Amino acid sequence: MSTVHTEALLVLADGETFEGVAVGHQPSDGVATGEVVFNTSLAGYQEILTDPSYAGQIITFTYPHIGNYGVNERDDEARAPRCRGVIVRDLARRPSNWRATDDLAGFLARNEVAGIAGIDTRRLTRHIRSAGAIPGAFGVADRDTLLAAAQADGGTDGCDLASVVTTPEPYKVGPDDATLYVVAYDFGIKRSILDQLVVSGCQVEVVPAGTSGADVLARAPDGVFLSNGPGDPAAVVAARESVGALLGNVPVFGICLGHQIMGLALGAETFKLRFGHHGGNHPVRHLPTGRVEITSQNHNYAVDGSSLPDGSEVTHLNLNDGDIEGVRSEALRAFSVQYHPEAGPGPHDARYLFEEFVQLMKAS
Amino acid sequence: MPRRDDIETILLIGSGPIVIGQACEFDYSGTQACRVLREEGYRVVLVNSNPATIMTDPEFADATYVEPLDVPTLTRIIEKERPDALLPTLGGQTGLNLAIALHEAGVLDTYSVEMIGANVEAIETAEDRQRFKVAMTEIGLHVPPSGIAYDVDEALRVGEEIGYPIIIRPAYILGGGGTGIAHSHEEMKHLAERGLAASPISEILIERSIAGWKEYELEVMRDHADNVVVICSIENLDPMGVHTGESITVAPAQTLTDVEYQLMRDAAFACIRRIGVETGGSNVQFAVHPQTGEMVVIEMNPRVSRSSALASKATGFPIAKIAAKLAVGYRLDEVQNDITRETPASFEPTIDYVVTKFPRWAFEKLPGSNPVLGTQMQSVGEVMAIGRTFCESLQKSVRSLETGRYGLNCDPTERELDVLSEDELVLAAAIPTPDRIFQVEAALRRFVSIERVHEVTGIDPWFLDQILQIVEERDRLAGLGIEQVTRSDWRRAKRLGFSDPQLAYMWGSTEAEVRSARTAAGVRVTYKTVDTCAAEFAAFTPYHYSTYEDEDEIAPLEKPAVVILGSGPNRIGQGVEFDYCCVHAAFALRDAGFETVMVNCNPETVSTDYDTSDRLFFEPLTNEDVLNVCERLQEAGEVRGIIVSLGGQTPLKLAHDLERSGVPVLGTSPASIDAAEDREQFNALCTRLGIPQPDGAMATTADEAVAVANRIGYPVLVRPSYVLGGRAMQIVYDDSDVRRAMAELAHTGSLGREGGLSAERPALIDRFLEDATEVDVDAIRDHGGACLIGGVMEHTEEAGVHSGDSSCAIPPPTLPAEVVRTIEEYTRALAAELEVVGLLNVQYAVRDRRVYVIEANPRASRTVPFVSKATGVPLAKIAARVMLGATLEQLATEGLLKPPAPGRHVAVKEAVLPFNRFPDVDTILGPEMRSTGEVMGIDRSFGMAFAKSQAGAGNKLPSEGTVFLSLADRDKDAGMFAARRFFDLGFSIAATAGTARFLEGKRVRVDTVVAKVGEEVGVDAVELISSGKVDLVINTPRGRGPRSDGMHIRRAAIVHGVACITTVAAAVAAAGGITEEAERDADVRSLQEYHADGQLRFDV
Ligand SMILES: Nc1ncnc2c1ncn2[C@@H]1O[C@H](COP(=O)(O)OP(=O)(O)O)[C@@H](O)[C@H]1O
Ligand SMILES: Nc1ncnc2c1ncn2[C@@H]1O[C@H](COP(=O)(O)OP(=O)(O)O)[C@@H](O)[C@H]1O
Ligand SMILES: [Mg+2]
Ligand SMILES: [Mg+2]
């Protein structure tokens, strides 16, 4: 099963160029573009690739061997990947795991995700660390074409990608006889989040990002959940207004983009991080207890703490860079975290937050 | 909560001598702990019987006791030092078990010593296999079905219930001691006995065997605020049934989905919480069913371990260091990650490379041992290699082993496998042995399917497919030939870890040609950094590994650099003592203003700790890899030179090629090194100096050898040149023996591998000096010609017992002063003639006051740390400075070399042998070294120091009871004196017929005359020993030939843990020791105290 090597290039908007070989889906024009980010998780590539929050982005895996355990039906976070491409050092040729039903190459081809392998991903990561998340293009096309494509790609600033990836129609998950009924805004929601809400005893109705606050209240939910999602929170204007209408009238729990949107609705501002947090090993302090949680993270934007209004307190801090990881407003019965307590992939240290949401709803 | 202020003095217990299953990883963890605790301002009291370790260096603790690790001694030390706390989790199983023993003896309560890190309850729940299983079941984790037994019948009963195959696992053991898998009633009987004997509380767990499941380890840390993190996951390439210490292991885990990994992580956390390890590191082992994913817990070690040392080196996260901080009150988030400097230690390292650990075995040195790997550890060391891919790290790990391999086959040795058919290869690979991975590669190269190989080996198909990629690339490249390969071909080859020698072998070219063709094609090595975070944050610690990528991360040199080559994997003949020398050189040269660069591949050592040197290169010690480092550094600034004489024979072998490639070799010149190693040159030199040598000559053929032997007269000693630790050295008594010995040297074993015999590698034939006293000398000469005699060591055992295996003493207890003077003169003369700059070790044999030189090694020797601890003179540091141009006089003024003062103490070194692991190997000592480690006894008299050394080595001398003597004729006269002293001490005497007759003749009463082994009449020796009626065995081998009788006796002694002495000299020394122990209590004094009132040494 000797592998054929079609040489390909990766070119960043600033001209930085890397040699590799084409893997996965082969775009007809030989070009894939997007904002290049890196993820430092050692495992969980299937969950990462299918996380809608990566819409518009090309994912670099810092761990060199990707695809070792193949892919399976159960670990997808969404129906299909939304990322624009994948960059690896080495794509496994023969997967091995009792859960595997296909190999990663096949998965990429099937889902039309272009990939490039053989890249010095550490050099790329170090470059992104200093240059910041940056648009790039890769493929079998020549360098000039790729450079032009990379420079033409606008990145994610100012893009409302949530309304691109959200569900067209509302749908329900979880049993009808569940004790609690939650309406979840889909800005790019992950399956693991729904799973966690359901195992915590909720029936969840997932609604499109554009759904108005009034419309949601009309459904008389016990609580409202604001999901993770891709892109620039500041650009998701409609959602900010809907959430503004909800705060105070119903318990609210937000994760990642949901956390940023809640922050905006509270009157705070958001800003873009240089290269974001993408990984499964970020230490976060839970301020009320002082306990440290190892968290799964995936975000390029964050809430600016100084802009938080009175009445809303910071509950979680990132110990690496001091970023705000959690906010709560007692009065408004709302709280949110920047990281991913549902894991998928990543550690389970913060799953207690779903229980807290349940308690908050029961208390109301 | 930050640092605890309610404790001042902390007691640390080291792990004692290097033994199989407990190597220098605990020197690494202990040294880190000592450093941290002192930085934190605590007073540290350290006890460790092992003088070769870095931790027992006086500068690492406030009070350092090199004393036997037993409860009475520790009690006396506690009584004297009154520590507030005891940190039991950094001294391996030994430290842990001793802490428990001290607790049970009530000592800790009496002196109100608090156990920090792990409490007794936790340790017992983890170490008692049964309690552990109950605890795991309580928290809903799965364990294999099992039962517990305290005697063989019970064991058999339980075995029946569970059903074969079953595994036997003793409680409180290390390195799988006494474990084994039984497939039948019969096997069960045997293994149960062994297991019960191995467990200090003779309790064994009998468990369903799940051999073949995938084996994993998680290294976990917890602080007192219950923050828990995983530092590293490790996947064993060899499945369950092969001890993790015997397995090729890989970090991080390769074939687990995140879903499975997170469940394992949750389980590990539940485990450490349930066991109740309050703070520090633990190691949790899991097995996973390859088809169903079912996960079971195998065991948990509530302490730092070999695996945690590996995890620390693999991730850059210093587990022992952090564990020490947590033990004194810090929380993980209060400790900085000193690699990134800006992030806290409360995180989980993530890596962007693959780490492979490969064990190093020593079966070739233990005739009679059976090289099959199982649940017991037999390996004596290990290497680690880092690569960007598994293939690269695997091939690097193989060439790090120094077993003459260039990589995963593709070298001359692979021909051994060419003769096997596919089926034979598969059959061979089905049995786990040190060669299995090579058989696997060969099988795949011969188109055996991955499925079939997986079926017989249980090795995961992912690993096999990776190896197949090496195979396919090799075929492709072979098809191309060196002329056709393009830049991207070179790049792919190097990225799969192929070494230049492998490629040269494949293309019938030379390493040099390959290197120049490759560099001409623009494919050069790049160095990446180990940074705990996969480059997410900037790293400040230059801890590097080589790979073939775009970007290189080497920063310019700030000061002139000195490269120090380490000693590679621990093995018999080359262990921690050489790491000690390299580490000391690094310290001394850093202080002297150089930028120190360490190159080594042994994950257990202090030398591979990222802050021992200014830069660390975790690399194989081969010409290609070392040259790469040097060339790269030369581009980065001024490289003053490279030190090859402190890491044992390993770096010394490279001296020539490095010099030829333009790397300045510091210290004694390679030419002089040759003059010492090359027999003819050395003979000529000695003749010039008029220094007597045992008569001898070189031979490359059996006929030559026989001719030589007949000229010089029997017995003769036959051995290869250029080896360490008396490799393959034999005493032979007639022509046929000579021929056999020569045949062995030429063909068999790993020596054959390393090239066999040739004009360049001849055999040495020497007259064997019988009944001579052996003497070791370590000296330092500076470029000005001044010479420091570090120490003159008189061996207890006669010449013929390898210097590494015999005990020795400073100062010489019996050598007449003028003999010592002669020895010093000779040593100075040799140093001058060899133009030594740095260390010189000379071995002499003294017979009838005549001094013969046996060999001279212009390099650091095994005894350097022992001498330094005995005398208080830091020989390795001084040598390092001397090699960089300092004179002894300058160093004296500087204060590094303290003025001589007469000491009032004696230090005795005793060797520790691995026979308990190899029941079928004869324990008789000879010129081939077989000890794995050493201990030191130090006291005011030789007898007491000797007694301590015996106790330290696990041979505690009895104070009363029965001594059993069985002496060779030539030993009888001397033996009689020993016997009489035992008699006078009130021991009753037992002896074999001949010995008894002789003793009675000399009016020494013999109470029991013992029959020959197997003789019908009366109890035979083995029965007597087994019956527990003997307290000390003195058995000297009878001449040559099959020494079966003696062998049975010595084996019985080992099996039943009876102290056994095999030379009369040692017997006499023991009698002396017992006499003194009867008269007075042994002192417990720290090295600092001994050194303060006088370094025991000789003038410059
Ligand atoms: N139930 C079992 N079936 C098969 N092999 C086992 C079983 N339990 C342990 N082993 C093997 O024995 C080795 C040693 O067991 P372990 O409990 O780890 O001893 P140690 O305390 O010396 O590490 C393990 O590494 C594993 O390979
Ligand atoms: N001519 C000899 N007569 C008696 N014993 C010898 C003689 N040569 C060597 N030996 C014994 O063999 C041991 C190993 O020899 P040595 O030259 O030191 O080998 P190595 O370099 O491997 O240590 C010595 O320690 C000594 O006990
Ligand atoms: Mg253990
Ligand atoms: Mg173990």
GROMACS .gro file of N, CA and C in nm, chain B residues 177-245:
model
  207
  541GLY      N    1   0.932  -0.818   4.042
  541GLY     CA    2   1.000  -0.924   4.114
  541GLY      C    3   0.902  -1.031   4.157
  542GLY      N    4   0.930  -1.155   4.120
  542GLY     CA    5   0.846  -1.266   4.164
  542GLY      C    6   0.715  -1.282   4.087
  543THR      N    7   0.690  -1.194   3.989
  543THR     CA    8   0.569  -1.212   3.910
  543THR      C    9   0.594  -1.317   3.802
  544GLY      N   10   0.487  -1.370   3.750
  544GLY     CA   11   0.502  -1.467   3.642
  544GLY      C   12   0.367  -1.519   3.600
  545ILE      N   13   0.358  -1.567   3.476
  545ILE     CA   14   0.231  -1.618   3.424
  545ILE      C   15   0.235  -1.771   3.420
  546ALA      N   16   0.138  -1.834   3.483
  546ALA     CA   17   0.132  -1.981   3.489
  546ALA      C   18   0.018  -2.031   3.400
  547HIS      N   19   0.047  -2.135   3.321
  547HIS     CA   20  -0.055  -2.192   3.232
  547HIS      C   21  -0.106  -2.324   3.287
  548SER      N   22  -0.040  -2.375   3.391
  548SER     CA   23  -0.079  -2.507   3.442
  548SER      C   24  -0.052  -2.515   3.593
  549HIS      N   25  -0.108  -2.620   3.651
  549HIS     CA   26  -0.089  -2.649   3.791
  549HIS      C   27   0.060  -2.650   3.827
  550GLU      N   28   0.139  -2.718   3.743
  550GLU     CA   29   0.281  -2.737   3.771
  550GLU      C   30   0.351  -2.600   3.776
  551GLU      N   31   0.334  -2.525   3.665
  551GLU     CA   32   0.395  -2.391   3.660
  551GLU      C   33   0.352  -2.311   3.783
  552MET      N   34   0.224  -2.325   3.815
  552MET     CA   35   0.168  -2.249   3.927
  552MET      C   36   0.245  -2.277   4.056
  553LYS      N   37   0.268  -2.406   4.083
  553LYS     CA   38   0.341  -2.445   4.205
  553LYS      C   39   0.471  -2.366   4.214
  554HIS      N   40   0.550  -2.378   4.109
  554HIS     CA   41   0.683  -2.317   4.104
  554HIS      C   42   0.673  -2.164   4.121
  555LEU      N   43   0.586  -2.103   4.042
  555LEU     CA   44   0.577  -1.957   4.043
  555LEU      C   45   0.523  -1.906   4.176
  556ALA      N   46   0.429  -1.981   4.234
  556ALA     CA   47   0.372  -1.938   4.362
  556ALA      C   48   0.482  -1.933   4.469
  557GLU      N   49   0.565  -2.037   4.471
  557GLU     CA   50   0.676  -2.039   4.567
  557GLU      C   51   0.763  -1.915   4.549
  558ARG      N   52   0.803  -1.894   4.425
  558ARG     CA   53   0.892  -1.781   4.397
  558ARG      C   54   0.824  -1.649   4.439
  559GLY      N   55   0.697  -1.638   4.405
  559GLY     CA   56   0.624  -1.514   4.435
  559GLY      C   57   0.616  -1.490   4.585
  560LEU      N   58   0.582  -1.594   4.660
  560LEU     CA   59   0.571  -1.579   4.805
  560LEU      C   60   0.704  -1.535   4.863
  561ALA      N   61   0.813  -1.592   4.807
  561ALA     CA   62   0.946  -1.555   4.857
  561ALA      C   63   0.977  -1.409   4.825
  562ALA      N   64   0.928  -1.363   4.711
  562ALA     CA   65   0.962  -1.227   4.666
  562ALA      C   66   0.890  -1.120   4.747
  563SER      N   67   0.772  -1.154   4.801
  563SER     CA   68   0.695  -1.052   4.872
  563SER      C   69   0.741  -1.040   5.016
  564PRO      N   70   0.778  -0.919   5.058
  564PRO     CA   71   0.825  -0.900   5.196
  564PRO      C   72   0.723  -0.946   5.299
  565ILE      N   73   0.594  -0.948   5.261
  565ILE     CA   74   0.493  -0.996   5.357
  565ILE      C   75   0.439  -1.131   5.311
  566SER      N   76   0.514  -1.201   5.228
  566SER     CA   77   0.476  -1.327   5.161
  566SER      C   78   0.324  -1.335   5.139
  567GLU      N   79   0.282  -1.240   5.055
  567GLU     CA   80   0.143  -1.239   5.011
  567GLU      C   81   0.146  -1.228   4.858
  568ILE      N   82   0.072  -1.312   4.791
  568ILE     CA   83   0.066  -1.299   4.645
  568ILE      C   84  -0.078  -1.284   4.598
  569LEU      N   85  -0.090  -1.207   4.491
  569LEU     CA   86  -0.218  -1.191   4.425
  569LEU      C   87  -0.217  -1.286   4.307
  570ILE      N   88  -0.326  -1.359   4.292
  570ILE     CA   89  -0.338  -1.452   4.180
  570ILE      C   90  -0.450  -1.401   4.091
  571GLU      N   91  -0.416  -1.372   3.966
  571GLU     CA   92  -0.505  -1.292   3.884
  571GLU      C   93  -0.518  -1.353   3.746
  572ARG      N   94  -0.637  -1.344   3.688
  572ARG     CA   95  -0.658  -1.387   3.550
  572ARG      C   96  -0.559  -1.317   3.460
  573SER      N   97  -0.490  -1.392   3.376
  573SER     CA   98  -0.394  -1.330   3.285
  573SER      C   99  -0.467  -1.261   3.171
  574ILE      N  100  -0.431  -1.138   3.148
  574ILE     CA  101  -0.485  -1.067   3.032
  574ILE      C  102  -0.370  -1.029   2.939
  575ALA      N  103  -0.273  -1.120   2.932
  575ALA     CA  104  -0.161  -1.099   2.841
  575ALA      C  105  -0.217  -1.076   2.701
  576GLY      N  106  -0.160  -0.981   2.629
  576GLY     CA  107  -0.207  -0.952   2.493
  576GLY      C  108  -0.292  -0.827   2.486
  577TRP      N  109  -0.348  -0.783   2.600
  577TRP     CA  110  -0.421  -0.656   2.599
  577TRP      C  111  -0.322  -0.542   2.581
  578LYS      N  112  -0.372  -0.428   2.536
  578LYS     CA  113  -0.286  -0.311   2.523
  578LYS      C  114  -0.256  -0.255   2.662
  579GLU      N  115  -0.129  -0.214   2.683
  579GLU     CA  116  -0.091  -0.163   2.814
  579GLU      C  117  -0.059  -0.015   2.806
  580TYR      N  118  -0.114   0.060   2.903
  580TYR     CA  119  -0.094   0.205   2.907
  580TYR      C  120  -0.053   0.248   3.047
  581GLU      N  121   0.011   0.365   3.053
  581GLU     CA  122   0.042   0.427   3.182
  581GLU      C  123   0.006   0.574   3.177
  582LEU      N  124  -0.048   0.626   3.287
  582LEU     CA  125  -0.067   0.770   3.300
  582LEU      C  126   0.015   0.819   3.419
  583GLU      N  127   0.089   0.927   3.396
  583GLU     CA  128   0.163   0.990   3.505
  583GLU      C  129   0.077   1.105   3.556
  584VAL      N  130   0.036   1.097   3.682
  584VAL     CA  131  -0.061   1.189   3.739
  584VAL      C  132   0.002   1.266   3.854
  585MET      N  133  -0.037   1.396   3.870
  585MET     CA  134   0.009   1.472   3.986
  585MET      C  135  -0.110   1.533   4.057
  586ARG      N  136  -0.098   1.540   4.190
  586ARG     CA  137  -0.207   1.596   4.269
  586ARG      C  138  -0.149   1.688   4.376
  587ASP      N  139  -0.219   1.799   4.404
  587ASP     CA  140  -0.175   1.885   4.515
  587ASP      C  141  -0.277   1.877   4.628
  588HIS      N  142  -0.243   1.939   4.742
  588HIS     CA  143  -0.327   1.920   4.861
  588HIS      C  144  -0.463   1.986   4.846
  589ALA      N  145  -0.476   2.075   4.745
  589ALA     CA  146  -0.608   2.136   4.721
  589ALA      C  147  -0.689   2.049   4.625
  590ASP      N  148  -0.638   1.928   4.599
  590ASP     CA  149  -0.706   1.831   4.513
  590ASP      C  150  -0.710   1.873   4.366
  591ASN      N  151  -0.616   1.957   4.324
  591ASN     CA  152  -0.601   1.979   4.180
  591ASN      C  153  -0.521   1.861   4.124
  592VAL      N  154  -0.571   1.801   4.018
  592VAL     CA  155  -0.506   1.685   3.961
  592VAL      C  156  -0.482   1.707   3.812
  593VAL      N  157  -0.362   1.669   3.766
  593VAL     CA  158  -0.333   1.680   3.623
  593VAL      C  159  -0.261   1.554   3.575
  594VAL      N  160  -0.277   1.526   3.445
  594VAL     CA  161  -0.200   1.419   3.381
  594VAL      C  162  -0.078   1.484   3.316
  595ILE      N  163   0.040   1.433   3.347
  595ILE     CA  164   0.161   1.490   3.287
  595ILE      C  165   0.189   1.424   3.153
  596CYS      N  166   0.165   1.294   3.146
  596CYS     CA  167   0.201   1.223   3.025
  596CYS      C  168   0.128   1.090   3.017
  597SER      N  169   0.091   1.054   2.896
  597SER     CA  170   0.036   0.920   2.874
  597SER      C  171   0.141   0.839   2.798
  598ILE      N  172   0.150   0.712   2.832
  598ILE     CA  173   0.250   0.625   2.769
  598ILE      C  174   0.180   0.500   2.718
  599GLU      N  175   0.209   0.464   2.593
  599GLU     CA  176   0.154   0.340   2.537
  599GLU      C  177   0.266   0.240   2.518
  600ASN      N  178   0.244   0.118   2.568
  600ASN     CA  179   0.346   0.014   2.550
  600ASN      C  180   0.330  -0.051   2.415
  601LEU      N  181   0.441  -0.059   2.341
  601LEU     CA  182   0.436  -0.128   2.212
  601LEU      C  183   0.417  -0.278   2.236
  602ASP      N  184   0.488  -0.332   2.334
  602ASP     CA  185   0.467  -0.472   2.371
  602ASP      C  186   0.345  -0.478   2.461
  603PRO      N  187   0.252  -0.566   2.431
  603PRO     CA  188   0.127  -0.568   2.508
  603PRO      C  189   0.147  -0.627   2.648
  604MET      N  190   0.037  -0.632   2.724
  604MET     CA  191   0.037  -0.690   2.858
  604MET      C  192   0.105  -0.825   2.858
  605GLY      N  193   0.179  -0.850   2.963
  605GLY     CA  194   0.254  -0.976   2.972
  605GLY      C  195   0.402  -0.948   2.964
  606VAL      N  196   0.437  -0.833   2.908
  606VAL     CA  197   0.576  -0.787   2.910
  606VAL      C  198   0.579  -0.663   3.000
  607HIS      N  199   0.657  -0.670   3.105
  607HIS     CA  200   0.664  -0.562   3.203
  607HIS      C  201   0.688  -0.428   3.134
  608THR      N  202   0.626  -0.323   3.184
  608THR     CA  203   0.646  -0.191   3.122
  608THR      C  204   0.795  -0.156   3.117
  609GLY      N  205   0.871  -0.206   3.214
  609GLY     CA  206   1.014  -0.180   3.215
  609GLY      C  207   1.089  -0.261   3.111
   0.00000   0.00000   0.00000
